[in-house]
Short mmCIF file of N, CA and C in Angstrom, two decimals:
data_model
loop_
_atom_site.label_atom_id
_atom_site.label_comp_id
_atom_site.label_asym_id
_atom_site.label_seq_id
_atom_site.Cartn_x
_atom_site.Cartn_y
_atom_site.Cartn_z
N ILE V 858 109.81 102.24 88.39
CA ILE V 858 108.43 102.13 88.83
C ILE V 858 107.73 101.49 87.68
N CYS V 859 106.97 100.43 88.11
CA CYS V 859 106.16 99.62 87.17
C CYS V 859 104.80 100.22 87.10
N VAL V 860 104.43 100.84 86.09
CA VAL V 860 103.11 101.63 85.98
C VAL V 860 101.98 100.65 86.24
N PRO V 861 101.85 99.45 85.65
CA PRO V 861 100.73 98.59 85.91
C PRO V 861 100.49 98.30 87.45
N VAL V 862 101.69 98.07 88.07
CA VAL V 862 101.67 97.75 89.54
C VAL V 862 101.22 99.02 90.23
N LEU V 863 101.76 100.15 89.91
CA LEU V 863 101.42 101.40 90.47
C LEU V 863 99.89 101.70 90.37
N GLN V 864 99.28 101.37 89.21
CA GLN V 864 97.93 101.63 88.95
C GLN V 864 97.15 100.73 89.79
N ALA V 865 97.44 99.42 89.85
CA ALA V 865 96.75 98.49 90.67
C ALA V 865 96.84 98.80 92.15
N GLU V 866 97.98 99.21 92.57
CA GLU V 866 98.15 99.56 94.09
C GLU V 866 97.29 100.81 94.43
N ALA V 867 97.34 101.89 93.52
CA ALA V 867 96.55 103.01 93.75
C ALA V 867 95.03 102.65 93.82
N GLN V 868 94.61 101.86 92.89
CA GLN V 868 93.20 101.50 92.83
C GLN V 868 92.79 100.70 94.16
N ALA V 869 93.70 99.80 94.50
CA ALA V 869 93.37 98.94 95.74
C ALA V 869 93.31 99.80 96.98
N GLN V 870 94.20 100.89 97.03
CA GLN V 870 94.27 101.74 98.17
C GLN V 870 93.31 102.92 98.09
N LYS V 871 92.61 102.94 96.94
CA LYS V 871 91.68 104.03 96.72
C LYS V 871 92.28 105.41 96.79
N LYS V 872 93.41 105.52 96.16
CA LYS V 872 94.26 106.75 96.11
C LYS V 872 94.32 107.15 94.63
N PRO V 873 94.41 108.43 94.45
CA PRO V 873 94.71 108.90 93.00
C PRO V 873 96.01 108.37 92.57
N PHE V 874 96.06 108.05 91.32
CA PHE V 874 97.33 107.50 90.70
C PHE V 874 98.57 108.53 90.99
N VAL V 875 98.30 109.73 90.66
CA VAL V 875 99.50 110.70 90.78
C VAL V 875 99.87 110.81 92.32
N HIS V 876 98.98 110.61 93.26
CA HIS V 876 99.43 110.71 94.66
C HIS V 876 100.22 109.51 95.04
N HIS V 877 99.86 108.34 94.52
CA HIS V 877 100.61 107.09 94.90
C HIS V 877 101.93 107.20 94.21
N ALA V 878 101.97 107.70 92.96
CA ALA V 878 103.21 107.73 92.22
C ALA V 878 104.13 108.77 92.95
N ALA V 879 103.71 109.83 93.41
CA ALA V 879 104.45 110.80 94.11
C ALA V 879 105.03 110.16 95.44
N HIS V 880 104.31 109.45 96.08
CA HIS V 880 104.74 108.80 97.30
C HIS V 880 105.87 107.82 97.04
N LEU V 881 105.67 107.02 95.98
CA LEU V 881 106.79 106.09 95.66
C LEU V 881 107.98 106.72 95.21
N VAL V 882 107.89 107.80 94.53
CA VAL V 882 109.14 108.57 94.09
C VAL V 882 109.75 109.11 95.39
N VAL V 883 109.03 109.69 96.34
CA VAL V 883 109.63 110.34 97.45
C VAL V 883 110.27 109.17 98.30
N HIS V 884 109.51 108.08 98.51
CA HIS V 884 109.94 106.99 99.33
C HIS V 884 111.25 106.38 98.72
N GLY V 885 111.31 106.14 97.48
CA GLY V 885 112.42 105.67 96.87
C GLY V 885 113.68 106.59 96.95
N THR V 886 113.42 107.89 96.77
CA THR V 886 114.55 108.83 96.83
C THR V 886 115.08 108.90 98.19
N LEU V 887 114.28 108.80 99.24
CA LEU V 887 114.76 108.86 100.61
C LEU V 887 115.62 107.63 100.88
N HIS V 888 115.23 106.42 100.26
CA HIS V 888 116.14 105.23 100.41
C HIS V 888 117.37 105.45 99.80
N ALA V 889 117.37 106.07 98.58
CA ALA V 889 118.66 106.28 97.91
C ALA V 889 119.49 107.28 98.61
N LEU V 890 118.95 108.21 99.44
CA LEU V 890 119.69 109.14 100.27
C LEU V 890 120.10 108.48 101.62
N GLY V 891 119.72 107.23 101.84
CA GLY V 891 120.27 106.56 103.09
C GLY V 891 119.25 106.40 104.13
N TYR V 892 118.04 106.86 103.95
CA TYR V 892 116.99 106.64 104.93
C TYR V 892 116.44 105.17 104.91
N ASP V 893 115.96 104.78 106.02
CA ASP V 893 115.42 103.39 106.07
C ASP V 893 114.25 103.35 107.01
N HIS V 894 113.61 102.11 107.10
CA HIS V 894 112.51 101.98 108.09
C HIS V 894 112.55 100.67 108.80
N GLN V 895 113.76 100.21 109.15
CA GLN V 895 113.95 98.95 109.73
C GLN V 895 113.63 98.97 111.24
N THR V 896 113.75 100.05 111.93
CA THR V 896 113.31 100.15 113.32
C THR V 896 112.17 101.17 113.37
N PRO V 897 111.37 101.04 114.49
CA PRO V 897 110.25 102.04 114.63
C PRO V 897 110.76 103.54 114.56
N GLU V 898 111.93 103.76 115.12
CA GLU V 898 112.50 105.16 115.14
C GLU V 898 112.84 105.62 113.69
N GLU V 899 113.48 104.72 112.93
CA GLU V 899 113.74 105.03 111.52
C GLU V 899 112.46 105.22 110.76
N ALA V 900 111.48 104.28 110.93
CA ALA V 900 110.22 104.45 110.21
C ALA V 900 109.57 105.78 110.54
N GLU V 901 109.57 106.14 111.76
CA GLU V 901 108.92 107.38 112.21
C GLU V 901 109.63 108.57 111.55
N ARG V 902 110.91 108.62 111.53
CA ARG V 902 111.66 109.72 110.82
C ARG V 902 111.33 109.75 109.32
N MET V 903 111.44 108.64 108.72
CA MET V 903 111.27 108.59 107.24
C MET V 903 109.80 108.92 106.89
N GLU V 904 108.93 108.38 107.61
CA GLU V 904 107.47 108.79 107.24
C GLU V 904 107.19 110.23 107.48
N ALA V 905 107.77 110.78 108.52
CA ALA V 905 107.54 112.27 108.80
C ALA V 905 108.10 113.07 107.58
N LEU V 906 109.31 112.70 107.14
CA LEU V 906 109.82 113.33 105.97
C LEU V 906 108.98 113.22 104.74
N GLU V 907 108.51 111.98 104.58
CA GLU V 907 107.63 111.72 103.31
C GLU V 907 106.45 112.53 103.45
N LYS V 908 105.74 112.57 104.58
CA LYS V 908 104.51 113.36 104.79
C LYS V 908 104.81 114.84 104.55
N HIS V 909 105.90 115.40 105.05
CA HIS V 909 106.28 116.79 104.88
C HIS V 909 106.42 117.11 103.48
N ILE V 910 107.24 116.34 102.69
CA ILE V 910 107.55 116.64 101.29
C ILE V 910 106.19 116.46 100.53
N LEU V 911 105.42 115.47 100.71
CA LEU V 911 104.14 115.25 99.98
C LEU V 911 103.19 116.33 100.27
N SER V 912 103.13 116.86 101.47
CA SER V 912 102.24 117.89 101.77
C SER V 912 102.53 119.17 101.03
N ARG V 913 103.80 119.39 100.76
CA ARG V 913 104.18 120.62 99.99
C ARG V 913 103.78 120.48 98.53
N TRP V 914 103.46 119.27 98.15
CA TRP V 914 103.08 118.99 96.77
C TRP V 914 101.56 118.90 96.72
N GLY V 915 100.88 119.02 97.87
CA GLY V 915 99.45 118.92 97.83
C GLY V 915 98.92 117.42 97.94
N VAL V 916 99.80 116.53 98.32
CA VAL V 916 99.45 115.11 98.44
C VAL V 916 99.12 114.82 99.93
N PRO V 917 97.95 114.29 100.14
CA PRO V 917 97.70 113.99 101.63
C PRO V 917 98.54 112.85 102.24
N ASP V 918 98.51 112.70 103.48
CA ASP V 918 99.27 111.76 104.19
C ASP V 918 98.98 110.35 103.59
N PRO V 919 100.02 109.69 103.12
CA PRO V 919 99.83 108.36 102.47
C PRO V 919 99.62 107.25 103.44
N TYR V 920 99.89 107.54 104.71
CA TYR V 920 99.77 106.48 105.73
C TYR V 920 98.42 106.51 106.57
N ARG V 921 97.70 107.61 106.18
CA ARG V 921 96.33 107.72 106.92
C ARG V 921 95.34 106.77 106.27
N ALA V 922 94.67 106.07 107.04
CA ALA V 922 93.69 104.97 106.50
C ALA V 922 92.56 105.69 105.84
#
């Protein structure tokens, strides 16, 4: 994870740095475990897992506008 890019993305998306960092860690870990988002079905499953895990850490839905 490139911290300057992470900071810039968090600022651009108006998200706390730690929330965006947590999302990227979860997202990357799910990819390492074999999850993907190439199809709508895969994306829905992966995003649901991300939201579930992040919510347990007190991080709001990263896909909510």
